PDB file of C-alpha atoms in Angstrom:
ATOM      1  CA  UNK W   4       0.000   0.000   0.000  1.00 58.00           C
ATOM      2  CA  UNK W   5       1.155   3.463  -0.849  1.00 62.00           C
ATOM      3  CA  UNK W   6       1.081   5.665   2.284  1.00 58.00           C
ATOM      4  CA  UNK W   7       0.843   8.802   0.143  1.00 60.00           C
ATOM      5  CA  UNK W   8      -2.345   7.645  -1.628  1.00 66.00           C
ATOM      6  CA  UNK W   9      -5.713   8.230   0.022  1.00 68.00           C
ATOM      7  CA  UNK W  10      -7.803   5.065  -0.355  1.00 68.00           C
ATOM      8  CA  UNK W  11     -11.469   6.059  -0.332  1.00 66.00           C
ATOM      9  CA  UNK W  12     -13.147   2.901  -1.557  1.00 69.00           C
ATOM     10  CA  UNK W  13     -12.522  -0.810  -1.750  1.00 66.00           C
ATOM     11  CA  UNK W  14     -12.151  -0.438  -5.528  1.00 71.00           C
ATOM     12  CA  UNK W  15      -9.197   1.926  -5.039  1.00 71.00           C
ATOM     13  CA  UNK W  16      -7.243  -0.722  -3.116  1.00 71.00           C
ATOM     14  CA  UNK W  17      -4.576  -2.901  -4.732  1.00 71.00           C
ATOM     15  CA  UNK W  18      -5.948  -6.165  -6.144  1.00 72.00           C
ATOM     16  CA  UNK W  19      -4.578  -8.420  -3.387  1.00 65.00           C
ATOM     17  CA  UNK W  20      -6.545  -6.504  -0.737  1.00 70.00           C
ATOM     18  CA  UNK W  21      -9.716  -6.427  -2.815  1.00 67.00           C
ATOM     19  CA  UNK W  22      -9.608 -10.205  -3.237  1.00 67.00           C
ATOM     20  CA  UNK W  23      -9.525 -10.660   0.534  1.00 66.00           C
ATOM     21  CA  UNK W  24     -12.224  -8.114   1.306  1.00 66.00           C
ATOM     22  CA  UNK W  25     -14.599  -8.709  -1.593  1.00 63.00           C
ATOM     23  CA  UNK W  26     -15.952 -12.202  -1.890  1.00 59.00           C
ATOM     24  CA  UNK W  27     -18.204 -12.814  -4.842  1.00 49.00           C
ATOM     25  CA  UNK W  28     -21.795 -13.699  -4.031  1.00 47.00           C
ATOM     26  CA  UNK W  29     -22.605 -17.188  -5.245  1.00 47.00           C
ATOM     27  CA  UNK W  30     -26.221 -16.903  -6.340  1.00 49.00           C
ATOM     28  CA  UNK W  31     -27.746 -13.681  -7.646  1.00 50.00           C
ATOM     29  CA  UNK W  32     -31.272 -15.100  -7.349  1.00 52.00           C
ATOM     30  CA  UNK W  33     -33.936 -14.011  -4.890  1.00 53.00           C
ATOM     31  CA  UNK W  34     -33.035 -11.155  -2.582  1.00 60.00           C
ATOM     32  CA  UNK W  35     -33.950 -12.563   0.800  1.00 70.00           C
ATOM     33  CA  UNK W  36     -33.306 -11.093   4.216  1.00 72.00           C
ATOM     34  CA  UNK W  37     -30.195 -13.232   4.767  1.00 75.00           C
ATOM     35  CA  UNK W  38     -28.535 -11.890   1.627  1.00 78.00           C
ATOM     36  CA  UNK W  39     -29.424  -8.325   2.605  1.00 78.00           C
ATOM     37  CA  UNK W  40     -27.916  -8.867   6.063  1.00 80.00           C
ATOM     38  CA  UNK W  41     -24.803 -10.320   4.452  1.00 78.00           C
ATOM     39  CA  UNK W  42     -24.433  -7.312   2.134  1.00 78.00           C
ATOM     40  CA  UNK W  43     -24.902  -4.947   5.083  1.00 81.00           C
ATOM     41  CA  UNK W  44     -22.264  -6.823   7.087  1.00 79.00           C
ATOM     42  CA  UNK W  45     -19.888  -6.717   4.099  1.00 78.00           C
ATOM     43  CA  UNK W  46     -20.380  -2.950   3.725  1.00 79.00           C
ATOM     44  CA  UNK W  47     -19.732  -2.455   7.446  1.00 83.00           C
ATOM     45  CA  UNK W  48     -16.572  -4.564   7.202  1.00 80.00           C
ATOM     46  CA  UNK W  49     -15.388  -2.561   4.194  1.00 80.00           C
ATOM     47  CA  UNK W  50     -16.093   0.738   5.995  1.00 82.00           C
ATOM     48  CA  UNK W  51     -14.272  -0.456   9.114  1.00 84.00           C
ATOM     49  CA  UNK W  52     -11.287  -1.557   7.043  1.00 82.00           C
ATOM     50  CA  UNK W  53     -11.105   1.755   5.195  1.00 81.00           C
ATOM     51  CA  UNK W  54     -11.294   3.633   8.501  1.00 84.00           C
ATOM     52  CA  UNK W  55      -8.468   1.490   9.934  1.00 84.00           C
ATOM     53  CA  UNK W  56      -6.443   1.946   6.745  1.00 83.00           C
ATOM     54  CA  UNK W  57      -6.819   5.709   6.934  1.00 82.00           C
ATOM     55  CA  UNK W  58      -5.628   5.724  10.554  1.00 85.00           C
ATOM     56  CA  UNK W  59      -2.708   3.450   9.654  1.00 83.00           C
ATOM     57  CA  UNK W  60      -1.666   5.663   6.740  1.00 80.00           C
ATOM     58  CA  UNK W  61      -1.725   8.755   8.968  1.00 82.00           C
ATOM     59  CA  UNK W  62       0.504   6.980  11.489  1.00 82.00           C
ATOM     60  CA  UNK W  63       2.953   5.945   8.742  1.00 78.00           C
ATOM     61  CA  UNK W  64       3.048   9.488   7.360  1.00 77.00           C
ATOM     62  CA  UNK W  65       3.644  10.903  10.847  1.00 79.00           C
ATOM     63  CA  UNK W  66       6.429   8.401  11.501  1.00 76.00           C
ATOM     64  CA  UNK W  67       8.074   9.303   8.194  1.00 74.00           C
ATOM     65  CA  UNK W  68       7.664  12.999   8.923  1.00 73.00           C
ATOM     66  CA  UNK W  69       9.114  12.599  12.416  1.00 69.00           C
ATOM     67  CA  UNK W  70      12.076  10.758  10.927  1.00 65.00           C
ATOM     68  CA  UNK W  71      12.651  13.518   8.385  1.00 62.00           C
ATOM     69  CA  UNK W  72      12.356  16.159  11.116  1.00 60.00           C
ATOM     70  CA  UNK W  73      14.752  14.382  13.470  1.00 57.00           C
ATOM     71  CA  UNK W  74      18.500  14.990  13.459  1.00 62.00           C
ATOM     72  CA  UNK W  75      19.053  12.392  10.770  1.00 70.00           C
ATOM     73  CA  UNK W  76      18.720   8.772   9.833  1.00 70.00           C
ATOM     74  CA  UNK W  77      21.837   7.727  11.739  1.00 74.00           C
ATOM     75  CA  UNK W  78      20.413   8.931  15.069  1.00 77.00           C
ATOM     76  CA  UNK W  79      17.244   6.932  14.388  1.00 74.00           C
ATOM     77  CA  UNK W  80      19.355   3.874  13.532  1.00 77.00           C
ATOM     78  CA  UNK W  81      21.404   4.256  16.739  1.00 82.00           C
ATOM     79  CA  UNK W  82      18.193   4.318  18.794  1.00 81.00           C
ATOM     80  CA  UNK W  83      16.892   1.195  17.031  1.00 83.00           C
ATOM     81  CA  UNK W  84      20.148  -0.691  17.566  1.00 84.00           C
ATOM     82  CA  UNK W  85      20.377   0.405  21.198  1.00 88.00           C
ATOM     83  CA  UNK W  86      16.901  -0.909  21.985  1.00 88.00           C
ATOM     84  CA  UNK W  87      16.879  -4.195  20.081  1.00 85.00           C
ATOM     85  CA  UNK W  88      18.960  -7.299  20.683  1.00 84.00           C
ATOM     86  CA  UNK W  89      21.831  -7.969  18.317  1.00 78.00           C
ATOM     87  CA  UNK W  90      21.376 -11.715  18.559  1.00 80.00           C
ATOM     88  CA  UNK W  91      18.290 -13.701  19.481  1.00 85.00           C
ATOM     89  CA  UNK W  92      19.105 -16.951  21.227  1.00 87.00           C
ATOM     90  CA  UNK W  93      17.020 -19.774  19.828  1.00 90.00           C
ATOM     91  CA  UNK W  94      15.646 -22.395  22.193  1.00 92.00           C
ATOM     92  CA  UNK W  95      17.211 -25.296  20.319  1.00 92.00           C
ATOM     93  CA  UNK W  96      20.665 -23.671  20.484  1.00 91.00           C
ATOM     94  CA  UNK W  97      20.285 -22.994  24.205  1.00 92.00           C
ATOM     95  CA  UNK W  98      19.157 -26.579  24.785  1.00 94.00           C
ATOM     96  CA  UNK W  99      22.169 -27.929  22.871  1.00 93.00           C
ATOM     97  CA  UNK W 100      24.532 -25.743  24.894  1.00 92.00           C
ATOM     98  CA  UNK W 101      22.933 -26.867  28.170  1.00 93.00           C
ATOM     99  CA  UNK W 102      23.092 -30.558  27.204  1.00 95.00           C
ATOM    100  CA  UNK W 103      26.737 -30.251  26.141  1.00 95.00           C
ATOM    101  CA  UNK W 104      27.647 -28.314  29.301  1.00 94.00           C
ATOM    102  CA  UNK W 105      26.011 -30.969  31.478  1.00 95.00           C
ATOM    103  CA  UNK W 106      28.349 -33.495  29.824  1.00 95.00           C
ATOM    104  CA  UNK W 107      31.328 -31.217  30.510  1.00 95.00           C
ATOM    105  CA  UNK W 108      31.689 -29.884  26.949  1.00 94.00           C
ATOM    106  CA  UNK W 109      31.534 -26.081  27.033  1.00 94.00           C
ATOM    107  CA  UNK W 110      32.419 -25.559  23.339  1.00 93.00           C
ATOM    108  CA  UNK W 111      28.838 -24.908  22.227  1.00 91.00           C
ATOM    109  CA  UNK W 112      28.330 -22.449  25.072  1.00 90.00           C
ATOM    110  CA  UNK W 113      31.544 -20.604  24.172  1.00 91.00           C
ATOM    111  CA  UNK W 114      30.500 -20.388  20.510  1.00 89.00           C
ATOM    112  CA  UNK W 115      27.091 -18.993  21.477  1.00 87.00           C
ATOM    113  CA  UNK W 116      28.522 -16.393  23.857  1.00 84.00           C
ATOM    114  CA  UNK W 117      31.394 -15.421  21.534  1.00 81.00           C
ATOM    115  CA  UNK W 118      29.312 -12.835  19.678  1.00 60.00           C
TER     116      UNK W 118
END
């Protein structure tokens, strides 16, 4: 989705989003109350999605604007790197290191803590 484009209808969305939101009605026969309720629910879902999308786009634009207004990209990158882990220890790797250490082999543990 393009954050600079204002999506005002389901038809203005990219095709992959339309396919998810718009499901073709099977039978175009009699218009009974169930079909009317289904169309109403679909319209409400579409309206809710467009409202959410508008809010999301505003947040993305604000974030981009804040980034442009900040000192520079490198200060943003430093903040990201300072607040996120460099390495994420996976459970299987931790379990291997524990099992090896219990047998007296600390090689796996040293390799994991080397970084």
